[in-house]
XYZ file of C-alpha atoms in Angstrom:
779
model
C -13.892 -81.024 -68.508
C -16.557 -80.935 -65.768
C -18.526 -77.753 -65.216
C -17.815 -75.608 -62.179
C -19.429 -76.750 -58.956
C -21.689 -74.671 -56.766
C -20.112 -71.363 -55.958
C -20.986 -71.709 -52.256
C -18.375 -74.423 -52.243
C -15.641 -72.228 -53.641
C -12.932 -70.967 -51.310
C -13.297 -67.395 -52.543
C -17.012 -67.197 -51.856
C -18.644 -65.966 -48.630
C -20.827 -68.313 -46.579
C -24.497 -68.533 -47.442
C -26.649 -65.819 -45.959
C -30.288 -65.637 -44.990
C -31.163 -63.300 -47.879
C -33.649 -65.070 -50.157
C -33.106 -65.043 -53.910
C -36.324 -66.776 -55.015
C -38.882 -64.513 -53.339
C -40.898 -64.047 -56.528
C -44.623 -63.782 -56.846
C -47.301 -63.815 -59.543
C -46.671 -60.104 -60.021
C -43.114 -60.803 -61.136
C -42.480 -60.880 -64.854
C -42.484 -64.134 -66.744
C -38.862 -63.466 -67.678
C -38.036 -63.292 -63.955
C -39.732 -66.657 -63.369
C -37.903 -68.280 -66.260
C -34.574 -66.830 -65.039
C -35.165 -68.196 -61.544
C -36.151 -71.574 -62.907
C -33.128 -71.832 -65.121
C -30.767 -70.682 -62.363
C -31.978 -73.356 -59.974
C -31.970 -76.114 -62.568
C -28.453 -75.137 -63.685
C -27.210 -75.296 -60.086
C -28.322 -78.914 -59.865
C -26.294 -79.735 -62.965
C -23.262 -77.824 -61.690
C -23.309 -79.926 -58.522
C -23.563 -83.142 -60.539
C -20.937 -82.148 -63.121
C -17.804 -83.375 -61.230
C -19.356 -86.857 -60.836
C -18.986 -89.811 -63.135
C -21.867 -91.993 -64.235
C -20.721 -94.568 -61.683
C -20.715 -91.924 -58.928
C -24.295 -90.985 -59.780
C -25.853 -94.442 -59.351
C -24.415 -95.447 -55.940
C -26.659 -95.489 -52.850
C -24.457 -95.787 -49.748
C -27.231 -96.236 -47.166
C -31.059 -96.260 -47.033
C -31.258 -92.593 -45.941
C -29.209 -91.460 -48.935
C -30.161 -91.451 -52.567
C -28.179 -91.698 -55.809
C -27.338 -88.401 -57.505
C -29.043 -89.609 -60.650
C -32.211 -90.248 -58.631
C -32.112 -86.731 -57.142
C -31.832 -85.209 -60.612
C -34.774 -87.256 -61.865
C -36.929 -86.852 -58.777
C -36.910 -83.035 -58.789
C -37.734 -83.217 -62.508
C -40.628 -85.600 -61.830
C -41.897 -83.062 -59.244
C -42.386 -80.423 -61.942
C -43.837 -82.941 -64.333
C -46.252 -84.452 -61.776
C -47.504 -81.299 -60.041
C -47.060 -78.605 -62.680
C -47.072 -79.970 -66.217
C -49.515 -82.876 -66.107
C -52.362 -80.869 -64.507
C -51.721 -77.474 -66.147
C -49.825 -77.824 -69.459
C -52.210 -78.572 -72.307
C -51.081 -81.366 -74.617
C -48.047 -82.154 -72.431
C -46.520 -85.546 -73.305
C -45.144 -87.471 -70.310
C -41.518 -88.361 -70.987
C -41.753 -91.973 -69.724
C -44.748 -93.616 -68.075
C -42.469 -95.661 -65.810
C -40.758 -92.645 -64.211
C -43.512 -91.693 -61.709
C -43.042 -95.102 -60.040
C -39.265 -94.880 -60.116
C -38.840 -91.269 -58.997
C -41.730 -90.518 -56.614
C -40.371 -90.203 -53.072
C -43.033 -90.205 -50.360
C -46.078 -88.582 -52.031
C -48.577 -91.399 -51.351
C -51.384 -89.388 -52.958
C -49.423 -89.234 -56.210
C -49.358 -92.998 -56.621
C -47.146 -96.044 -55.929
C -43.374 -95.754 -55.806
C -40.182 -97.790 -55.708
C -38.821 -98.628 -52.235
C -36.435 -95.970 -50.939
C -33.646 -98.316 -49.720
C -33.490 -99.879 -53.200
C -33.002 -96.718 -55.272
C -29.383 -97.683 -55.901
C -30.611 -100.679 -57.930
C -32.170 -98.417 -60.563
C -29.297 -98.700 -63.008
C -31.705 -97.957 -65.850
C -32.581 -95.370 -67.054
C -28.951 -94.345 -67.444
C -27.498 -90.891 -66.660
C -27.863 -89.694 -70.249
C -31.581 -90.574 -70.267
C -32.098 -88.628 -67.021
C -30.358 -85.660 -68.623
C -32.724 -85.920 -71.592
C -35.672 -86.132 -69.138
C -34.579 -82.897 -67.494
C -34.253 -81.148 -70.837
C -37.697 -82.369 -71.923
C -39.359 -81.072 -68.769
C -37.376 -77.788 -68.822
C -38.631 -76.999 -72.314
C -42.227 -77.721 -71.289
C -41.997 -75.553 -68.152
C -40.583 -72.633 -70.128
C -43.368 -73.040 -72.663
C -46.037 -73.138 -69.928
C -44.721 -69.979 -68.257
C -44.606 -68.184 -71.603
C -47.982 -69.254 -72.982
C -50.224 -69.387 -69.869
C -52.920 -66.763 -69.672
C -53.072 -64.538 -66.601
C -55.485 -66.770 -64.698
C -53.483 -69.927 -65.364
C -50.199 -68.179 -64.668
C -51.471 -67.114 -61.249
C -52.372 -70.766 -60.526
C -49.043 -72.277 -61.581
C -46.757 -69.733 -59.889
C -47.140 -71.131 -56.352
C -46.417 -74.665 -57.588
C -43.465 -73.474 -59.617
C -42.153 -71.642 -56.584
C -42.310 -74.582 -54.203
C -40.775 -76.764 -56.910
C -37.742 -74.464 -57.071
C -37.284 -74.495 -53.308
C -37.820 -78.262 -53.295
C -35.010 -78.627 -55.847
C -32.694 -76.524 -53.695
C -33.265 -78.898 -50.822
C -32.241 -81.789 -53.044
C -29.160 -79.845 -54.179
C -28.019 -79.903 -50.578
C -28.849 -83.620 -50.301
C -26.820 -84.335 -53.426
C -23.686 -83.057 -51.726
C -24.300 -84.691 -48.393
C -25.203 -88.016 -50.025
C -22.163 -88.133 -52.330
C -19.824 -87.296 -49.466
C -21.296 -90.223 -47.527
C -20.771 -92.459 -50.567
C -17.163 -91.334 -50.977
C -16.584 -92.057 -47.272
C -17.376 -95.742 -47.972
C -14.841 -95.852 -50.781
C -11.415 -97.169 -49.655
C -9.604 -94.670 -51.900
C -11.501 -91.720 -50.292
C -12.011 -89.719 -53.509
C -12.278 -85.937 -53.618
C -15.369 -84.190 -54.946
C -13.515 -80.933 -55.641
C -9.735 -80.576 -55.488
C -8.705 -77.481 -53.515
C -12.050 -77.100 -51.719
C -11.809 -75.251 -48.366
C -14.219 -74.580 -45.567
C -15.895 -71.166 -45.793
C -14.306 -68.424 -43.715
C -15.614 -68.325 -40.155
C -16.105 -65.341 -37.890
C -13.383 -66.551 -35.556
C -13.273 -68.296 -32.194
C -15.154 -65.861 -29.976
C -16.313 -67.929 -27.053
C -18.433 -65.198 -25.521
C -22.087 -65.795 -24.671
C -24.608 -63.164 -25.757
C -27.191 -62.326 -23.104
C -30.797 -62.839 -24.177
C -33.056 -61.369 -21.500
C -36.455 -62.699 -20.563
C -39.184 -61.537 -22.910
C -42.011 -62.430 -25.260
C -40.994 -62.598 -28.904
C -42.619 -63.499 -32.219
C -41.144 -66.449 -34.112
C -42.099 -68.071 -37.399
C -42.483 -66.612 -40.865
C -44.708 -63.537 -41.063
C -43.788 -61.656 -44.228
C -44.411 -61.537 -47.923
C -42.688 -64.106 -50.079
C -42.123 -67.837 -49.943
C -41.888 -69.984 -46.832
C -42.640 -73.633 -46.101
C -45.911 -74.354 -44.310
C -44.061 -75.641 -41.233
C -42.574 -72.161 -40.629
C -45.965 -70.819 -39.611
C -48.189 -69.620 -38.255
C -46.063 -66.929 -36.639
C -46.728 -66.863 -32.911
C -45.413 -65.421 -29.669
C -43.189 -67.307 -27.241
C -41.548 -66.596 -23.924
C -37.761 -66.974 -24.027
C -34.880 -66.165 -21.681
C -33.111 -65.318 -19.665
C -30.224 -67.224 -21.247
C -26.712 -66.767 -22.485
C -26.278 -68.105 -26.006
C -22.894 -68.841 -27.522
C -21.913 -66.469 -30.282
C -19.676 -69.074 -31.839
C -20.122 -72.666 -32.921
C -18.484 -75.512 -31.051
C -15.158 -76.273 -32.722
C -13.242 -79.419 -33.606
C -10.697 -78.531 -30.964
C -13.342 -78.389 -28.262
C -14.738 -81.685 -29.504
C -11.290 -83.280 -29.216
C -11.254 -82.336 -25.525
C -14.635 -84.008 -25.134
C -13.222 -87.130 -26.740
C -10.032 -87.024 -24.664
C -12.116 -86.687 -21.501
C -13.909 -89.940 -22.288
C -17.020 -88.352 -23.763
C -17.819 -91.361 -25.894
C -17.137 -93.778 -23.003
C -19.178 -92.096 -20.265
C -22.801 -93.382 -20.246
C -23.990 -90.750 -17.745
C -23.537 -88.064 -20.434
C -25.910 -89.723 -22.851
C -29.603 -90.138 -23.365
C -30.621 -93.795 -23.143
C -31.286 -94.182 -26.877
C -28.124 -92.214 -27.567
C -25.953 -94.531 -25.493
C -27.519 -97.548 -27.184
C -26.679 -96.020 -30.560
C -23.096 -95.219 -29.530
C -22.582 -98.824 -28.458
C -24.264 -100.313 -31.523
C -22.449 -98.077 -34.024
C -19.117 -98.004 -32.209
C -18.876 -94.219 -32.391
C -15.597 -92.798 -31.051
C -15.531 -89.530 -33.011
C -17.733 -87.458 -35.355
C -18.737 -88.858 -38.722
C -15.972 -89.080 -41.344
C -13.175 -88.715 -38.751
C -10.297 -91.177 -39.050
C -7.159 -91.600 -37.016
C -3.963 -91.894 -39.056
C -0.684 -92.476 -37.177
C -2.218 -91.040 -34.037
C -3.561 -87.859 -35.708
C -7.163 -87.111 -36.558
C -8.249 -86.567 -40.163
C -11.694 -86.097 -41.677
C -13.109 -86.621 -45.123
C -14.109 -83.377 -46.822
C -15.056 -82.435 -50.378
C -11.302 -82.104 -51.007
C -10.610 -85.620 -49.732
C -8.994 -86.689 -46.474
C -7.556 -83.700 -44.584
C -6.171 -83.092 -41.058
C -8.837 -81.986 -38.601
C -8.551 -78.226 -38.112
C -9.220 -77.489 -34.433
C -10.474 -73.975 -35.185
C -13.263 -74.992 -37.585
C -16.804 -75.888 -36.478
C -17.349 -79.551 -35.631
C -19.808 -81.217 -37.983
C -21.314 -84.573 -38.897
C -22.557 -85.156 -35.364
C -25.923 -86.539 -34.305
C -28.386 -84.937 -31.940
C -27.341 -87.552 -29.375
C -23.714 -86.436 -29.615
C -24.646 -82.738 -29.460
C -26.731 -83.316 -26.368
C -23.950 -85.345 -24.694
C -21.387 -82.635 -25.442
C -23.641 -79.950 -23.999
C -24.098 -81.973 -20.846
C -20.352 -82.564 -20.595
C -19.725 -78.803 -20.996
C -22.284 -77.990 -18.279
C -24.495 -76.211 -20.815
C -27.559 -76.950 -22.958
C -28.627 -76.906 -26.554
C -30.808 -73.942 -27.469
C -34.494 -74.358 -28.147
C -35.463 -73.423 -31.681
C -37.239 -70.341 -30.332
C -34.119 -69.214 -28.450
C -32.053 -69.746 -31.581
C -34.423 -67.774 -33.797
C -34.795 -64.833 -31.421
C -31.030 -64.646 -30.902
C -30.312 -64.908 -34.628
C -32.803 -62.179 -35.516
C -31.156 -60.000 -32.825
C -27.731 -60.378 -34.432
C -26.274 -62.316 -31.488
C -24.946 -65.323 -33.426
C -21.762 -65.642 -35.412
C -21.769 -68.113 -38.311
C -25.526 -68.713 -37.963
C -25.688 -69.569 -41.673
C -23.434 -71.216 -44.212
C -21.369 -73.547 -42.039
C -23.303 -76.238 -40.177
C -26.942 -76.815 -39.333
C -27.251 -76.406 -35.600
C -29.094 -78.923 -33.451
C -31.686 -77.549 -31.063
C -33.307 -79.340 -28.148
C -36.752 -78.845 -29.749
C -38.737 -81.755 -31.100
C -40.150 -81.190 -34.566
C -43.814 -80.449 -33.854
C -46.466 -78.240 -35.499
C -46.720 -74.641 -34.432
C -50.003 -73.596 -32.789
C -52.689 -73.411 -35.457
C -50.703 -75.288 -38.106
C -52.674 -76.835 -40.957
C -51.074 -78.826 -43.744
C -51.905 -77.802 -47.306
C -54.550 -79.939 -49.052
C -53.683 -82.600 -51.633
C -50.420 -84.337 -52.352
C -48.297 -81.216 -51.721
C -49.747 -81.190 -48.187
C -47.557 -84.253 -47.517
C -44.469 -82.045 -47.793
C -43.718 -81.374 -44.100
C -46.564 -82.182 -41.768
C -46.391 -85.965 -42.047
C -42.899 -85.957 -40.517
C -43.825 -84.168 -37.284
C -42.851 -87.045 -34.985
C -39.575 -88.583 -33.810
C -37.515 -85.777 -35.342
C -35.410 -82.962 -33.851
C -35.199 -79.431 -35.240
C -32.054 -77.899 -36.671
C -31.666 -74.183 -37.445
C -29.424 -72.090 -39.677
C -27.946 -73.633 -42.821
C -24.796 -75.442 -43.897
C -22.019 -74.934 -46.413
C -23.929 -77.313 -48.705
C -27.114 -75.174 -48.582
C -27.737 -73.306 -51.840
C -27.247 -69.582 -51.634
C -30.387 -67.765 -50.467
C -32.259 -70.869 -49.380
C -31.957 -70.238 -45.640
C -33.814 -67.760 -43.468
C -34.326 -67.132 -39.745
C -37.565 -69.098 -39.593
C -36.426 -72.115 -41.603
C -37.062 -75.392 -39.752
C -34.870 -78.284 -40.813
C -35.453 -81.647 -39.110
C -33.739 -85.021 -38.849
C -33.913 -88.090 -36.655
C -31.650 -87.835 -33.611
C -29.194 -90.466 -34.753
C -28.564 -88.873 -38.179
C -25.132 -87.415 -38.769
C -24.347 -87.622 -42.486
C -25.571 -84.057 -42.890
C -23.380 -81.024 -42.065
C -24.706 -80.809 -38.543
C -23.020 -79.110 -35.559
C -24.048 -77.154 -32.493
C -23.793 -74.057 -30.340
C -24.483 -73.924 -26.628
C -26.682 -71.988 -24.246
C -26.259 -71.309 -20.566
C -29.340 -71.076 -18.370
C -29.375 -69.250 -15.036
C -30.506 -71.023 -11.894
C -34.179 -70.291 -12.449
C -35.220 -72.191 -9.352
C -33.055 -69.970 -7.193
C -34.331 -66.862 -8.952
C -37.938 -67.829 -8.294
C -37.291 -68.846 -4.714
C -35.713 -65.516 -3.767
C -36.550 -62.893 -6.392
C -36.055 -59.894 -4.163
C -32.565 -60.741 -2.919
C -29.940 -58.144 -3.828
C -26.233 -58.834 -3.913
C -24.373 -56.731 -1.351
C -20.866 -55.450 -2.068
C -19.132 -58.104 0.004
C -20.928 -60.889 -1.855
C -20.587 -59.630 -5.408
C -18.469 -61.397 -8.015
C -17.786 -64.536 -5.998
C -16.144 -62.709 -3.135
C -13.952 -60.234 -4.983
C -13.578 -57.425 -2.446
C -14.548 -54.063 -3.844
C -17.007 -51.530 -2.574
C -19.323 -50.867 -5.464
C -21.887 -49.053 -3.345
C -19.360 -46.744 -1.721
C -17.758 -45.792 -5.039
C -21.155 -45.102 -6.672
C -22.360 -42.967 -3.757
C -19.094 -41.048 -3.582
C -18.994 -40.562 -7.348
C -22.561 -39.247 -7.557
C -21.968 -36.873 -4.658
C -18.906 -35.431 -6.449
C -19.024 -32.447 -8.813
C -19.081 -33.299 -11.635
C -20.680 -36.705 -11.077
C -18.649 -39.760 -12.074
C -18.548 -43.534 -11.677
C -15.353 -45.578 -12.166
C -15.298 -47.343 -15.506
C -14.185 -50.613 -13.917
C -17.824 -51.160 -12.861
C -18.869 -51.520 -16.483
C -17.727 -55.109 -16.376
C -20.336 -57.228 -14.692
C -21.289 -60.271 -16.771
C -23.796 -58.279 -18.830
C -21.314 -55.499 -19.409
C -18.530 -57.907 -20.284
C -20.710 -59.518 -22.916
C -21.750 -56.161 -24.322
C -18.119 -55.141 -24.557
C -17.405 -58.344 -26.513
C -20.164 -57.215 -28.899
C -18.424 -53.850 -29.220
C -15.185 -55.538 -30.236
C -16.967 -57.101 -33.222
C -18.391 -53.833 -34.548
C -17.032 -52.525 -37.841
C -16.472 -49.042 -36.366
C -14.500 -50.335 -33.373
C -10.993 -50.571 -34.807
C -8.857 -51.211 -31.619
C -9.649 -54.925 -31.215
C -9.337 -55.712 -34.920
C -6.110 -53.775 -35.393
C -4.491 -55.020 -32.189
C -5.280 -58.651 -33.080
C -3.550 -58.089 -36.415
C -0.444 -56.767 -34.703
C -0.425 -59.639 -32.206
C -0.865 -62.250 -34.942
C 1.956 -60.728 -36.990
C 4.300 -60.733 -33.992
C 3.061 -63.762 -32.069
C 6.265 -65.715 -32.509
C 8.337 -62.826 -31.158
C 6.075 -62.518 -28.141
C 6.174 -66.294 -27.607
C 9.963 -66.046 -27.164
C 9.264 -64.063 -24.010
C 7.223 -67.009 -22.679
C 9.424 -70.118 -22.485
C 8.794 -73.113 -20.254
C 8.692 -72.272 -16.568
C 7.161 -68.804 -17.004
C 3.723 -67.583 -16.081
C 1.649 -65.100 -18.075
C -0.410 -62.733 -15.902
C -3.125 -60.862 -17.793
C -4.669 -57.793 -16.170
C -8.379 -57.669 -17.124
C -8.593 -60.579 -19.519
C -12.173 -60.200 -20.798
C -12.821 -62.950 -23.340
C -9.102 -63.848 -23.701
C -9.547 -63.621 -27.468
C -6.251 -61.761 -27.948
C -4.562 -63.955 -25.413
C -5.369 -67.018 -27.512
C -3.197 -65.617 -30.290
C -0.261 -65.573 -27.901
C -1.046 -68.885 -26.210
C -1.187 -70.734 -29.517
C 2.350 -69.571 -30.253
C 3.699 -69.987 -26.677
C 3.140 -73.718 -26.364
C 5.786 -74.158 -23.624
C 4.232 -71.598 -21.268
C 3.697 -73.153 -17.813
C 0.841 -71.100 -16.381
C -1.709 -68.464 -17.380
C -3.283 -66.211 -14.736
C -6.210 -64.139 -16.031
C -7.318 -61.465 -13.564
C -10.704 -59.871 -13.979
C -13.393 -58.196 -11.903
C -16.288 -60.136 -13.465
C -15.908 -63.508 -11.772
C -18.704 -65.374 -13.542
C -17.514 -64.265 -16.970
C -13.923 -65.033 -15.954
C -14.850 -68.571 -14.899
C -16.647 -69.107 -18.230
C -13.601 -68.020 -20.208
C -11.235 -70.080 -18.063
C -13.277 -73.214 -18.735
C -13.041 -72.561 -22.476
C -9.264 -72.024 -22.272
C -8.764 -75.268 -20.356
C -10.599 -77.097 -23.112
C -8.491 -75.457 -25.793
C -5.144 -75.725 -24.002
C -5.332 -78.900 -21.871
C -1.610 -78.848 -20.996
C -1.686 -75.250 -19.742
C -2.286 -74.519 -16.076
C -5.063 -71.874 -16.152
C -5.448 -70.150 -12.784
C -8.084 -67.391 -12.905
C -8.204 -64.787 -10.140
C -11.391 -62.789 -9.545
C -10.091 -59.418 -8.383
C -10.042 -55.723 -9.108
C -6.665 -55.664 -10.855
C -6.359 -51.942 -10.248
C -5.852 -52.799 -6.574
C -3.207 -55.054 -5.085
C -4.162 -58.737 -5.236
C -2.651 -62.108 -4.389
C -1.271 -64.266 -7.149
C -1.950 -68.038 -6.954
C 0.607 -69.806 -4.762
C 1.896 -71.999 -7.572
C 3.096 -69.061 -9.706
C 4.717 -66.953 -7.007
C 8.093 -68.664 -7.559
C 7.863 -68.491 -11.367
C 9.271 -65.663 -13.484
C 6.270 -63.722 -14.752
C 5.277 -61.778 -17.853
C 2.504 -59.209 -17.670
C -0.069 -58.827 -20.432
C -2.290 -55.757 -20.645
C -3.836 -55.585 -24.140
C -6.874 -53.718 -25.346
C -5.685 -50.146 -24.624
C -7.203 -50.361 -21.124
C -4.212 -48.353 -19.968
C -5.967 -45.424 -21.647
C -8.832 -45.594 -19.129
C -6.473 -44.383 -16.399
C -5.573 -40.772 -15.825
C -1.927 -40.572 -16.966
C -0.503 -40.252 -13.411
C -2.615 -43.226 -12.355
C -1.521 -45.169 -15.428
C 2.062 -44.668 -14.283
C 1.011 -45.763 -10.779
C -0.611 -48.910 -12.115
C 2.434 -49.796 -14.228
C 4.753 -49.218 -11.249
C 2.813 -51.523 -8.926
C 2.303 -54.065 -11.698
C 6.095 -54.190 -11.933
C 6.343 -54.835 -8.199
C 3.779 -57.653 -8.467
C 5.478 -59.248 -11.446
C 8.938 -59.016 -9.879
C 12.390 -58.060 -11.026
C 13.446 -59.017 -14.546
C 9.759 -59.218 -15.500
C 8.522 -58.182 -18.913
C 5.199 -56.558 -19.691
C 3.329 -56.402 -23.033
C 0.922 -53.457 -23.208
C -1.549 -52.395 -25.874
C -1.827 -48.636 -26.353
C -4.231 -46.780 -28.624
C -2.636 -43.979 -30.592
C -3.700 -40.453 -31.550
C -5.495 -40.452 -34.927
C -8.183 -38.781 -37.027
C -11.058 -37.573 -34.825
C -13.726 -38.948 -37.188
C -12.352 -42.475 -36.707
C -12.399 -42.006 -32.943
C -15.938 -40.627 -32.905
C -17.320 -43.519 -34.920
C -15.607 -46.098 -32.687
C -17.411 -44.798 -29.585
C -20.730 -43.909 -31.214
C -21.476 -47.013 -33.281
C -24.489 -47.088 -35.553
C -25.929 -50.179 -33.878
C -25.995 -48.497 -30.478
C -24.075 -51.240 -28.704
C -21.732 -48.793 -26.967
C -24.757 -46.856 -25.771
C -26.213 -50.051 -24.262
C -22.863 -50.796 -22.679
C -22.760 -47.350 -21.093
C -26.379 -47.548 -19.877
C -25.800 -51.032 -18.467
C -23.861 -49.303 -15.688
C -27.146 -47.773 -14.498
C -28.932 -51.097 -14.970
C -26.297 -52.747 -12.805
C -26.842 -50.173 -10.062
C -30.570 -50.900 -10.225
C -29.919 -54.661 -9.987
C -27.315 -54.696 -7.270
C -27.780 -51.522 -5.234
C -31.563 -51.149 -5.219
C -31.214 -48.222 -7.613
C -34.152 -46.525 -9.310
C -32.625 -45.180 -12.512
C -35.028 -44.833 -15.430
C -32.714 -45.815 -18.250
C -34.923 -44.042 -20.754
C -34.208 -40.768 -18.953
C -30.463 -40.951 -19.754
C -28.581 -41.060 -23.028
C -25.093 -42.018 -24.113
C -22.639 -39.323 -25.183
C -19.036 -39.791 -26.315
C -16.680 -37.146 -27.768
C -12.999 -36.431 -28.253
C -11.423 -33.865 -25.913
C -8.474 -32.592 -27.949
C -6.932 -30.703 -25.026
C -6.615 -33.880 -22.918
C -6.137 -36.207 -25.937
C -8.931 -38.457 -24.732
C -12.349 -39.776 -25.565
C -14.834 -38.994 -22.819
C -17.976 -41.068 -22.239
C -20.911 -39.665 -20.309
C -24.484 -40.518 -19.405
C -26.620 -37.428 -19.906
C -29.798 -36.720 -17.928
C -32.594 -35.921 -20.385
C -34.591 -33.996 -17.726
C -34.398 -32.740 -14.188
C -34.931 -35.734 -11.941
C -34.163 -37.345 -8.615
C -32.774 -40.881 -8.356
C -32.680 -43.035 -5.222
C -29.862 -45.528 -4.709
C -29.196 -47.659 -1.640
C -30.971 -45.224 0.680
C -29.439 -42.126 -0.893
C -31.075 -39.518 -3.168
C -29.312 -37.738 -6.005
C -30.639 -34.792 -7.995
C -29.871 -34.350 -11.681
C -30.389 -31.194 -13.679
C -31.441 -31.475 -17.293
C -28.295 -32.002 -19.340
C -26.175 -32.931 -16.286
C -23.877 -35.853 -16.931
C -22.284 -38.782 -15.172
C -18.712 -39.112 -16.416
C -18.218 -42.857 -16.889
C -14.992 -43.293 -18.855
C -11.936 -41.675 -20.320
C -9.892 -43.298 -23.053
C -6.559 -41.529 -23.484
C -4.799 -41.675 -26.826
C -0.974 -41.533 -26.781
C 1.841 -41.046 -29.183
C 4.493 -43.772 -29.099
C 7.019 -41.468 -27.439
C 4.503 -40.145 -24.885
C 3.713 -43.657 -23.700
C 7.384 -44.645 -23.568
C 8.017 -41.622 -21.361
C 5.140 -42.700 -19.092
C 6.563 -46.230 -18.858
C 10.006 -44.917 -17.883
C 8.418 -42.814 -15.137
C 6.798 -45.975 -13.789
C 10.041 -47.923 -13.641
C 9.921 -49.769 -16.962
C 12.449 -49.702 -19.793
C 10.890 -49.711 -23.276
C 12.557 -52.352 -25.453
C 10.224 -52.875 -28.409
C 7.141 -51.402 -30.052
C 4.993 -52.712 -32.915
C 2.334 -50.719 -34.764
C -0.030 -51.320 -37.653
C 0.661 -49.806 -41.066
C -1.762 -46.927 -40.424
C -0.234 -46.057 -37.070
C -3.565 -46.445 -35.273
C -2.469 -48.804 -32.494
C 0.725 -49.927 -30.768
C 1.932 -52.838 -28.681
C 4.835 -52.112 -26.355
C 7.250 -54.546 -24.743
C 8.609 -53.207 -21.475
C 11.376 -54.603 -19.257
C 11.261 -54.097 -15.500
C 13.993 -51.696 -14.547
C 15.001 -53.217 -11.177
C 16.489 -50.022 -9.736
C 13.498 -47.923 -10.698
C 11.028 -50.579 -9.569
C 12.509 -50.590 -6.064
C 11.971 -46.868 -5.685
C 8.872 -45.390 -4.115
C 7.339 -44.779 -7.537
C 4.358 -42.691 -8.517
C 2.081 -41.821 -5.629
C -0.912 -40.063 -7.139
C -4.070 -42.122 -6.886
C -7.175 -42.043 -9.063
C -9.718 -40.129 -7.011
C -12.564 -42.467 -8.054
C -10.761 -45.432 -6.604
C -9.224 -46.974 -9.709
C -5.933 -47.659 -7.977
C -4.886 -48.051 -4.394
C -1.743 -48.964 -2.464
C -3.863 -50.827 0.068
C -2.896 -54.250 1.341
C -3.699 -57.230 -0.893
C -7.387 -57.811 -1.365
C -9.204 -61.070 -0.687
C -9.138 -61.920 -4.377
C -11.021 -65.068 -5.225
C -9.125 -67.764 -7.087
C -11.753 -69.157 -9.435
C -11.787 -72.956 -9.742
């Protein structure tokens, strides 16, 4: 029975991380070095164990190598560079092996041609196994017997040999999958293999501001020479995708003629597409009109939610151009990854960057044969970052620079996108400030007036709806991923569990209107179940972010009519003409209803009912009363993201209203007010100060606050009573097992909805019975 394969390939294992496991040094004990050596060598054998002798000798293309050759080559490396020069009385296993199993080390002597490695039928697999055992015994003996001076000399060579073998462990898996793809029976490497668990399908872009950052390896422990010297680079401003591009998104690229549109491709890329006949990523096959791809488990249906892989740089670049985005530079990727902005950075697919593989400033290759390791390839290659599911555990790190030729796609290679601002426009008019009438693509709201009025009030306050410019929207998406922030996680679970029931409310001919859609992450759960839905109308105040999310939804749901509206949904707004005759369902997840004062929440629900029409249904997420410690942690996260979100309100005033807030002079404060059953968020002045905004001056005493948000927590019955007051009839409620969150289904009570309804308005302007605004329908 074959031995178990690499545990990074097991379904139950987490993806590979960037935490190194071989960061040993000469100060480590000899037992530690032997343990590390044996662990790495055993991993190679585990990866080879499921393969027959016939599997191990095949070479499916010149860029791949037989598994038997990989096993022998990494063994020759230790023999050539460690044992022959440093082990006294070492007996070379076979004098012919250096010629057979050298790769590209010209200084180490002549070698067999790479494209003809598959013809090396002898030595057989058993002899290679004996070769490995012979070398392993000699390496253990050298480590044990070497004096201190010799041990210090051999440790660096031993270390690079271990990392070198880990690289070949990855190549073993990618090469055998390519070989199996040429086999008409499409064999499986490991029955039951599954892709590692991903972080989800968050399509948000993390904002990386302009700044100078250090990249490259600058720490103790092992790194390859091409990872240094560490140096400083200017990056940003950019938005970088948190998530990887998925198979589903790639299918839209294919359906839109991505492989048939020459204007999307680099010249060499288009030539390659034509010559190779590419119509889909590597290992994809169409069976009875459906797409399948070859995996380690054999041929499986393409899962639209998993990251796309086995694509070339040319394909990644064409997709980015089709999506109106770019590939990140390797510096942008590294800075964003170190800052925690990237989901699935490691352990899924290597990610193409737009950076050519070139030496860093001040780079010098190591002397001798080992100096041929990386530097000689610094031409005609493109850099990839991260790691893949085939990468051995602990081999990846933030500074790791992988590189391949732009047409290569037999590796597990994918991509993420970046969005660059219009730098030319920024440089041409750096001092231009957006005025209220121009902000958010024409959405009519008076930011300046509300800020001035709020700061003149006692106590000072600013409506929470102004949190959500594009920077604030992205920060909020970060908040939803935090371990302390339970509402998003728990609400998604409730939605997923009851998606089919919600979908029954959304048959063909109906339109779903979402008030304040954000990233539409929760909406996707509903949309995937409600496949007959005719139209989706997301309404949000952040027009640029809204447009970004709408584009992603159109890719994911090509048959759905997505009609975004840039508007302040707390005011009356016009629905798109095409949905005004459709029956409508309202969707208001995320416990945003808690940001209203209760009378204003009733007012919003009442007027939402009038907008949605008689016989409408509304689905509302409501946060529930719970342990105060849980609430406190959710709004005071350890990473400080909520604090940055709160302070971004002042940064936005500085950007858009010529404000002069010193953000360092204010701090975030959030606490639970038991008497009002609400979380309050404030910005606290650290000292007495005066702030100028848009021609006005405002004095702050030390400790004085700006009240920025309330988040009311309800019981189920309290919210039902509120809904009845607003003209809705509660018909269903779902909660999680802990009773932390609830989702309510409300039916429009026609008689109540035709009444005058609640009249109290939020004093800071959160709701108004004004005439419809000039809401912008986003294309």
